Tab-separated table of C-alpha atoms and ligand atoms in Angstrom:
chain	number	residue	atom	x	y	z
A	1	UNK	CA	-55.390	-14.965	274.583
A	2	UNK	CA	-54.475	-12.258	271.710
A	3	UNK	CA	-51.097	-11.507	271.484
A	4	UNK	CA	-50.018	-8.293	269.839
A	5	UNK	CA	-47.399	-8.540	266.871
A	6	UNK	CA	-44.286	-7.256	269.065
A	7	UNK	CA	-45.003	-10.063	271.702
A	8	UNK	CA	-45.272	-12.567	269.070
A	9	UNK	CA	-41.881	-11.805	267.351
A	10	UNK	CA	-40.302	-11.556	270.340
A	11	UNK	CA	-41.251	-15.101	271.030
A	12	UNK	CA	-40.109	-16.378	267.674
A	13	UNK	CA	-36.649	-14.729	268.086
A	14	UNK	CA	-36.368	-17.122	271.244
A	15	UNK	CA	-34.713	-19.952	271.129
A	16	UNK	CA	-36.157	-23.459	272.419
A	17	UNK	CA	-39.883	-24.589	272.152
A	18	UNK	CA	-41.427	-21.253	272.812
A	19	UNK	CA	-39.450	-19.956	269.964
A	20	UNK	CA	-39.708	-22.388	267.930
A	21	UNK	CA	-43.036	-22.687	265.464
A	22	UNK	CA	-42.997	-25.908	263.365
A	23	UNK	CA	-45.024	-23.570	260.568
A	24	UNK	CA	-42.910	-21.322	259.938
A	25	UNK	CA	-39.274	-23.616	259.536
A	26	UNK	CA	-36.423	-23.365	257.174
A	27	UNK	CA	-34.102	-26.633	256.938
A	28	UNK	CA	-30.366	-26.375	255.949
A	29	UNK	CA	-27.253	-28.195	257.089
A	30	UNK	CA	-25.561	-26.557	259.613
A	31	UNK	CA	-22.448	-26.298	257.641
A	32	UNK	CA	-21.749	-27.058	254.737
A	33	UNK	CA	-18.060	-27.350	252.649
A	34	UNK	CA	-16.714	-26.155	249.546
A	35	UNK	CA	-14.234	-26.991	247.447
A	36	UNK	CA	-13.045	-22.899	245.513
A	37	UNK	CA	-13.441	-23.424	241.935
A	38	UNK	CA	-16.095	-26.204	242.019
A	39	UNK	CA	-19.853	-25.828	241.524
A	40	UNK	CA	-22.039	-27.114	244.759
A	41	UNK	CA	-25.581	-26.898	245.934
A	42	UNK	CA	-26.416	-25.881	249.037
A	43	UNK	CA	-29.950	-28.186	250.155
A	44	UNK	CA	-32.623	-26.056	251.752
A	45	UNK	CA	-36.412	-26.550	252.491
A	46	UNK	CA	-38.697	-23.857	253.900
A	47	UNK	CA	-42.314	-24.047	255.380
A	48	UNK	CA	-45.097	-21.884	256.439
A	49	UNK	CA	-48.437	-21.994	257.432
A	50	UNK	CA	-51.077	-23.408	254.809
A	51	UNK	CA	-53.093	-20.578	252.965
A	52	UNK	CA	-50.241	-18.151	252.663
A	53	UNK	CA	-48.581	-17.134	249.308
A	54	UNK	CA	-44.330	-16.937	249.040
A	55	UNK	CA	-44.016	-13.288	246.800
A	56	UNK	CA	-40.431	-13.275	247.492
A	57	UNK	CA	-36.968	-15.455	248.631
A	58	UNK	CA	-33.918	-13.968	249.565
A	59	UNK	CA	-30.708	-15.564	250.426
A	60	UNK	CA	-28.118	-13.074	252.031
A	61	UNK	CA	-24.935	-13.467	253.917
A	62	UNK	CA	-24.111	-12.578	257.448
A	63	UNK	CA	-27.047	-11.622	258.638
A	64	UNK	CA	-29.397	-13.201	260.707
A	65	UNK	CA	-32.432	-11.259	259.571
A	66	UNK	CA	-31.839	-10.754	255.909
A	67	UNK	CA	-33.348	-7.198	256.243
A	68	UNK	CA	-33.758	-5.669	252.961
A	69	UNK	CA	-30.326	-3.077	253.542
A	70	UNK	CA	-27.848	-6.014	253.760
A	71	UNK	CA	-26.969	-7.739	250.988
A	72	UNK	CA	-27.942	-10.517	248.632
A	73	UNK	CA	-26.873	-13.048	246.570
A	74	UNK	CA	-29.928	-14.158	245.413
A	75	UNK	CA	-33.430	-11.728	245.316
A	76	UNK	CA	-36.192	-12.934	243.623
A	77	UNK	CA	-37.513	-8.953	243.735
A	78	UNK	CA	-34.361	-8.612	241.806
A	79	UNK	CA	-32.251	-9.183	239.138
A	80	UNK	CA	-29.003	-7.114	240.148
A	81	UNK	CA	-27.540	-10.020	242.388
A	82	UNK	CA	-24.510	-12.479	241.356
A	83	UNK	CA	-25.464	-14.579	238.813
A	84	UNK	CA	-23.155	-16.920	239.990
A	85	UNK	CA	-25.573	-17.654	243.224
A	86	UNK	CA	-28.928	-19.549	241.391
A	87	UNK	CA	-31.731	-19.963	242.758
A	88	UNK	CA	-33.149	-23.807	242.218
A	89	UNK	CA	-35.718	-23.875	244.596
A	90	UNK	CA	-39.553	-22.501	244.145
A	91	UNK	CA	-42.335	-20.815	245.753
A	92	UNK	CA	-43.725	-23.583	247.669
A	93	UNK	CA	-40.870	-25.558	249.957
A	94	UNK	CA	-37.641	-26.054	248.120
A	95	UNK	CA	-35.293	-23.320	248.417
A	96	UNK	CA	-31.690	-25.023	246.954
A	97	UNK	CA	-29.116	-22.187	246.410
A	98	UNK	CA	-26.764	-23.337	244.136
A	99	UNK	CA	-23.275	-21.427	243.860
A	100	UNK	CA	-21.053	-21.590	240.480
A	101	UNK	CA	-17.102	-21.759	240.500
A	102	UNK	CA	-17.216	-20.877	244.039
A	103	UNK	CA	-14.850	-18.316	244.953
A	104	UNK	CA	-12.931	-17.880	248.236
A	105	UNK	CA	-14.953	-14.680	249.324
A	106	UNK	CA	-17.858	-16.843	248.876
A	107	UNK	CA	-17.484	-18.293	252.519
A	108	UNK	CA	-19.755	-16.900	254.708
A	109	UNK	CA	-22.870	-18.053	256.709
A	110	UNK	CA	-25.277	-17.927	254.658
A	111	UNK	CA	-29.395	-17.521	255.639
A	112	UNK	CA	-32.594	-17.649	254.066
A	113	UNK	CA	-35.770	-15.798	253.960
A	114	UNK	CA	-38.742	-15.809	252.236
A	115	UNK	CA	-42.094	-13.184	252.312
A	116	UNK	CA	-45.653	-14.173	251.895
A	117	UNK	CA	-48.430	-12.284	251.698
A	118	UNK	CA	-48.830	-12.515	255.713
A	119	UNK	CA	-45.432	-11.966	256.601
A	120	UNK	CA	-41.984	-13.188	256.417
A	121	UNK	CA	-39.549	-15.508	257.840
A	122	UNK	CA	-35.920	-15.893	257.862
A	123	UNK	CA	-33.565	-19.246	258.680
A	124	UNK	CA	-31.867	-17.635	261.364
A	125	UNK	CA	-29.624	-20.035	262.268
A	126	UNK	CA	-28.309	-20.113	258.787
A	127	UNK	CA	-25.758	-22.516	257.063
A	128	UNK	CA	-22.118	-21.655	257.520
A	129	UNK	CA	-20.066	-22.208	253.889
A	130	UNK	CA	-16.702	-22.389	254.114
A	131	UNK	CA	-14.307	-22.881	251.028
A	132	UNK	CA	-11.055	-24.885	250.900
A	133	UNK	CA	-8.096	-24.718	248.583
A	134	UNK	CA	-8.512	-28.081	247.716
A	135	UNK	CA	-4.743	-29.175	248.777
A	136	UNK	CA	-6.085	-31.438	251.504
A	137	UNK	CA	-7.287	-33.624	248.942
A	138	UNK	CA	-5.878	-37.072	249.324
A	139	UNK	CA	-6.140	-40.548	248.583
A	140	UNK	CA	-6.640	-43.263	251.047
A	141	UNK	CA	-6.129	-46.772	250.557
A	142	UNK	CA	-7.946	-49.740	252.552
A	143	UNK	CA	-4.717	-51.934	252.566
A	144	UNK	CA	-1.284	-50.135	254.128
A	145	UNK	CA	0.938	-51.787	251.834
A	146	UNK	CA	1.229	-50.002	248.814
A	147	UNK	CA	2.046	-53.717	247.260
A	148	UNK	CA	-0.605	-55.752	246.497
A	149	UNK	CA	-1.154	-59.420	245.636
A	150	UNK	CA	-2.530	-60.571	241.874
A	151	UNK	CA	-5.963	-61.247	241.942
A	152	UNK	CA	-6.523	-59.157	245.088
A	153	UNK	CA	-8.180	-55.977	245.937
A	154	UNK	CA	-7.923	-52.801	247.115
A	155	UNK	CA	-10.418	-49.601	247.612
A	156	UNK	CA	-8.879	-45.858	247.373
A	157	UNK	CA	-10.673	-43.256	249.161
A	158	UNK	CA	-10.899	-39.667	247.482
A	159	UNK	CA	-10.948	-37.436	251.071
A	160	UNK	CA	-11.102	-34.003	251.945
A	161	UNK	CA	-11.410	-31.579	254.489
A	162	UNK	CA	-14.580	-30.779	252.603
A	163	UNK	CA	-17.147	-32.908	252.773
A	164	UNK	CA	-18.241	-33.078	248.472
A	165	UNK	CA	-21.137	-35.659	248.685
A	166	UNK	CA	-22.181	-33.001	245.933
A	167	UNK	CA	-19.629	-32.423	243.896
A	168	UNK	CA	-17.950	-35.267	241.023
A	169	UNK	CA	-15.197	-37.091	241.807
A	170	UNK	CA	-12.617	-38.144	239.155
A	171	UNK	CA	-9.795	-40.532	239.001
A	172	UNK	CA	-6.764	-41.057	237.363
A	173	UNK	CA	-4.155	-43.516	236.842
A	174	UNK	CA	-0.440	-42.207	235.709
A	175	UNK	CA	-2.142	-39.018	235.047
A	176	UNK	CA	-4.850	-41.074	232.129
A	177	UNK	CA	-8.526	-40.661	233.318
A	178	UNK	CA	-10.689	-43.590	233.965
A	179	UNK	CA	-14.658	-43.883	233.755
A	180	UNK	CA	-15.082	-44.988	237.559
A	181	UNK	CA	-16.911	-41.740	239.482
A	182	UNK	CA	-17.335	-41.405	242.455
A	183	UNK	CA	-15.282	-40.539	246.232
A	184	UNK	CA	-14.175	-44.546	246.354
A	185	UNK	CA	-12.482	-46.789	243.548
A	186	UNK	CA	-12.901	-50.261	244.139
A	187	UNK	CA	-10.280	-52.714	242.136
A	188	UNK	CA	-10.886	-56.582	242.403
A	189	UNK	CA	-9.450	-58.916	240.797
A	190	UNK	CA	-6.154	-56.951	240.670
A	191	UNK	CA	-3.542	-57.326	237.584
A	192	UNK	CA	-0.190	-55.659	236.607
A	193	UNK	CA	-1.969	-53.441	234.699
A	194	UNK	CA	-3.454	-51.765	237.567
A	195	UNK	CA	-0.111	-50.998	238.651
A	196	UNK	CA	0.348	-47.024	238.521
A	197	UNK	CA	0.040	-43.765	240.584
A	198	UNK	CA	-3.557	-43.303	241.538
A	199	UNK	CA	-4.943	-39.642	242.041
A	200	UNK	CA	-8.497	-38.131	242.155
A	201	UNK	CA	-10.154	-34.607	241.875
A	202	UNK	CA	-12.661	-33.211	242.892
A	203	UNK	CA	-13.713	-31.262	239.799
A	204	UNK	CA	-13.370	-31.897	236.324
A	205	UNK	CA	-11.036	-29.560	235.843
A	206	UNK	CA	-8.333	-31.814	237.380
A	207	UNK	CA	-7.406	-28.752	239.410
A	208	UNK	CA	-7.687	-29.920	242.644
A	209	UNK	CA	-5.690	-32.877	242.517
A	210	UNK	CA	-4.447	-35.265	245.447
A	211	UNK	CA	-0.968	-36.592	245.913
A	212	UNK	CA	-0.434	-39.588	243.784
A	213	UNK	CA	-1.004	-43.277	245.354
A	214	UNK	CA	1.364	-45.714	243.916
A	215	UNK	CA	-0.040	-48.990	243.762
A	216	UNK	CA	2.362	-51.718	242.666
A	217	UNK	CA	0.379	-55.546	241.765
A	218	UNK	CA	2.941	-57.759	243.063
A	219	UNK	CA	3.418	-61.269	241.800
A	220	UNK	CA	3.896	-63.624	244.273
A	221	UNK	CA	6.953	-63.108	246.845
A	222	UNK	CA	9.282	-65.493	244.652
A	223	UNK	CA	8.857	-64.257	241.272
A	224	UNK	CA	9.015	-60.823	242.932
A	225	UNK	CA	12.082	-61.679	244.487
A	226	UNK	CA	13.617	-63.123	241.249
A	227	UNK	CA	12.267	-59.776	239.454
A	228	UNK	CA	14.583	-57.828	241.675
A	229	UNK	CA	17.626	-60.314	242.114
A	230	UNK	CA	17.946	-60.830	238.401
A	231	UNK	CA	18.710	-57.038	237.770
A	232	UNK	CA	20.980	-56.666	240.419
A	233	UNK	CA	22.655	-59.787	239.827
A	234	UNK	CA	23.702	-59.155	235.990
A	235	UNK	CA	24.628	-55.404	237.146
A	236	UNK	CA	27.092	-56.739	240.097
A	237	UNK	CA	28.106	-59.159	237.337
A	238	UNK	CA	28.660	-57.054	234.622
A	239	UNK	CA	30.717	-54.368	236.930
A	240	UNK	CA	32.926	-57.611	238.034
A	241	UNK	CA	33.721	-58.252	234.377
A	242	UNK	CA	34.382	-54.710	233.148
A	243	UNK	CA	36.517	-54.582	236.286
A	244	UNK	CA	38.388	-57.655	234.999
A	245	UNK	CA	38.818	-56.677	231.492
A	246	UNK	CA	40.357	-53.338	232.561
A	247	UNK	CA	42.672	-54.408	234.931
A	248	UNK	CA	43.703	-56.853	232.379
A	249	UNK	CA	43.871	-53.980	229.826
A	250	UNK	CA	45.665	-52.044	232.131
A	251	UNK	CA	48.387	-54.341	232.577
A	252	UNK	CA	48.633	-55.230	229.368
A	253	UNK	CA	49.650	-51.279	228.256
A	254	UNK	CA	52.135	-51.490	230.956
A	255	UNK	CA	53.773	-54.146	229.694
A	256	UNK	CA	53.720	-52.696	225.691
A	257	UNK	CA	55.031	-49.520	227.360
A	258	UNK	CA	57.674	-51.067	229.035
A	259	UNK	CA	58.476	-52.616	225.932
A	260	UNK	CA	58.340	-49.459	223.576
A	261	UNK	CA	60.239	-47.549	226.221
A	262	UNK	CA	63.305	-50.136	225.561
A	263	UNK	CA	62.560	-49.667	222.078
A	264	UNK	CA	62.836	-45.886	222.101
A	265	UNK	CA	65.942	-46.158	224.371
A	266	UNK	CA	67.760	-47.792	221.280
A	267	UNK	CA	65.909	-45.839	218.446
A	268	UNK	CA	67.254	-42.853	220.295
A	269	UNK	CA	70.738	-44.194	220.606
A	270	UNK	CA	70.550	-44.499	216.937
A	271	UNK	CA	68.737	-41.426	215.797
A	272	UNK	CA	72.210	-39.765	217.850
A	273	UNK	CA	74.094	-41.688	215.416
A	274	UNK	CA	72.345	-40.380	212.461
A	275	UNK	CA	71.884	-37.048	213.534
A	276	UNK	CA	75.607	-36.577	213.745
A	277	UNK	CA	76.012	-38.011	210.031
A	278	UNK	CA	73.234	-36.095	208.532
A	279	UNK	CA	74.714	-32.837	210.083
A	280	UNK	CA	77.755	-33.685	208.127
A	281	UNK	CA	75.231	-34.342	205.051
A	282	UNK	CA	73.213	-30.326	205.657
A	283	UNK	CA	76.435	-28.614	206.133
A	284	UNK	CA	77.595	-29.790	202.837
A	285	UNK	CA	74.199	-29.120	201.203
A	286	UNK	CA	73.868	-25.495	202.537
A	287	UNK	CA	77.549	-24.682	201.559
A	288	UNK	CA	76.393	-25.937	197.939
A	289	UNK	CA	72.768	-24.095	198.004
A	290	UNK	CA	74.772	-20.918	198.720
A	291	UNK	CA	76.604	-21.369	196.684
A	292	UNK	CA	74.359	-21.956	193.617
A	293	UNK	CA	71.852	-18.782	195.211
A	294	UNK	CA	74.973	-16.530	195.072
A	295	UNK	CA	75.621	-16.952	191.346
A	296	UNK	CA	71.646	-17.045	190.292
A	297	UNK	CA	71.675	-13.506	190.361
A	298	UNK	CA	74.802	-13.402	188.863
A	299	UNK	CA	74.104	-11.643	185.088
A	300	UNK	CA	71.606	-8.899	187.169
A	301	UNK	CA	74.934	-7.559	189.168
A	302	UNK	CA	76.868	-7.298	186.050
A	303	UNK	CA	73.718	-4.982	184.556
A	304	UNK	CA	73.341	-2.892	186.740
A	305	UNK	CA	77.465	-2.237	187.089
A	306	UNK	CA	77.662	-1.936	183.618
A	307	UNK	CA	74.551	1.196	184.039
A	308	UNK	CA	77.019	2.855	186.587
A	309	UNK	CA	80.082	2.827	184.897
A	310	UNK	CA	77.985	4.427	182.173
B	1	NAG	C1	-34.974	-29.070	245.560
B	1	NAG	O1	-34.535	-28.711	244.267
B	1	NAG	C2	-33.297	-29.296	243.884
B	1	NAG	C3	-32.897	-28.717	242.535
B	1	NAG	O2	-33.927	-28.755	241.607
B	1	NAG	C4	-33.441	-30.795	243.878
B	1	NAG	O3	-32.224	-31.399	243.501
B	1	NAG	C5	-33.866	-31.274	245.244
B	1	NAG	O4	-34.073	-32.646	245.228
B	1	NAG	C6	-35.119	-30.561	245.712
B	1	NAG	N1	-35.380	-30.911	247.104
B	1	NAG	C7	-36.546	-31.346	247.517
B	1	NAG	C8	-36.635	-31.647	248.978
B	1	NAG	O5	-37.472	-31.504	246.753
């Protein structure tokens, strides 16, 4: 039977088996997660009948055709598109995209095409990218109890929203980073000095940062017990005795000002006394300083009368 070429493509635009035509295929998750900042690779394969020669790959956005009007991140005809979108695939079967410091205009579903000699074909279902903020990031733990036993172990989980099987995952403790990689930390044989607040990111920039995990390495129950009794115990203690010493000290100034107040009754009663004598004692002292100011001047009156009479 000979099918003309508008019968055919009508047929391939169908979905189901009569569509579908394992030679001509393209293979991409359905969806696929990023995290805005971060640098991710989107996996792809493509295949096509043998014999035929790929002379051009397109990825575009939003449309399920790719037509040559709508447009592109990535052309392999040309070299105006965003460098940001490379293309790591080839000519044969791979056709990775990978996108750098993904931006949040960047999500989008996203389809590829590529042109042979014969003809084309385009991934019509397409992968659908969508980009997160990255402030769902958090840290799980596989024990509730953020207090752990010496020697025992705990794993965190880095999660997200996004799924980032293809992006790095770093981890810190109190902020320092350590060398374990990865989306779980596994601690074993736990010690004090795995006590701190845990986070992770999931780029190196430390920009997208979970909440902090405290994890505290508890001795055992007694000695944690006595760790926190101790404290508490010398502060009630110390409190009690300041307490003491005050009151004490208190009472003690009451009593001296009692005392000095009786004191100051009778210095007062005899100040009176004095004051009344040494009143006495001015009077007689101004009535002589007067006095003696009154005839300083004396020889300067008699001048100046003498110039008058003159
Ligand atoms: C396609 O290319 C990418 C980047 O070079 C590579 O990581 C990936 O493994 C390749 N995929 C296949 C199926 O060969």
């Amino acid at each position: 039977m000979k099918m003309n070429p508008w019968t055919l493509s009508v047929l391939l635009l169908l979905p189901g088996p009569l569509g579908a035509d394992p030679d001509w295929h393209v293979e991409y998750p359905d969806s696929f997660c990023v995290v805005e900042g971060s640098t991710t690779t989107i996996p792809c394969s493509f295949t096509h009948p043998a014999g035929l020669r790929v002379e051009r790959v397109v990825w575009c956005t939003n449309n399920e055709f790719c037509h040559s009007s709508t447009p592109n991140v990535y052309d392999s005809s040309n070299f105006r598109a965003d460098i940001r979108f490379q293309y790591l695939g080839d000519l044969v079967r791979n056709c990775t995209l990978k996108i750098i410091k993904t931006k949040k205009r960047d999500a989008a579903r996203y389809h590829f095409r590529f042109e042979t000699n014969g003809r084309g074909f385009t991934g019509r279902k397409g992968v659908n990218v969508t980009v997160t903020d990255g402030e769902d990031v958090k840290v799980r733990s596989s024990v509730t109890d953020h207090v752990v036993k010496e020697g025992g172990q705990v794993t965190l989980t880095c999660t997200s929203a996004c799924s980032f099987h293809q992006l790095d995952v770093h981890w810190y403790r109190n902020g320092h980073a350590l060398s374990e990689k990865g989306h779980a930390l596994h601690l074993s044989s736990l010690t004090n000095n795995n006590t701190g607040d845990y986070t992770c990111s999931l780029d190196s920039s430390g920009l997208k940062t979970s909440a902090p995990w405290s994890l505290v390495v508890g001795e055992d129950e007694g000695r944690y017990a006595r760790r926190v009794a101790v404290p508490v115990v010398s502060v009630v203690l110390a409190v009690f005795f300041l307490l003491l010493a005050g009151l004490v000290f208190a009472k003690r100034r009451h009593a001296q000002k009692k005392a000095s107040e009786v004191i100051q009754k009778q210095e007062v009663d005899c100040k009176q006394e004095a004051v009344g004598a040494s009143e006495e004692v001015s009077y007689s002292t101004v009535h002589f300083k007067r006095n003696s100011s009154r005839s300083a001047p004396g020889p300067e009156h008699e001048i100046v009368y003498s110039e008058v009479v003159h």
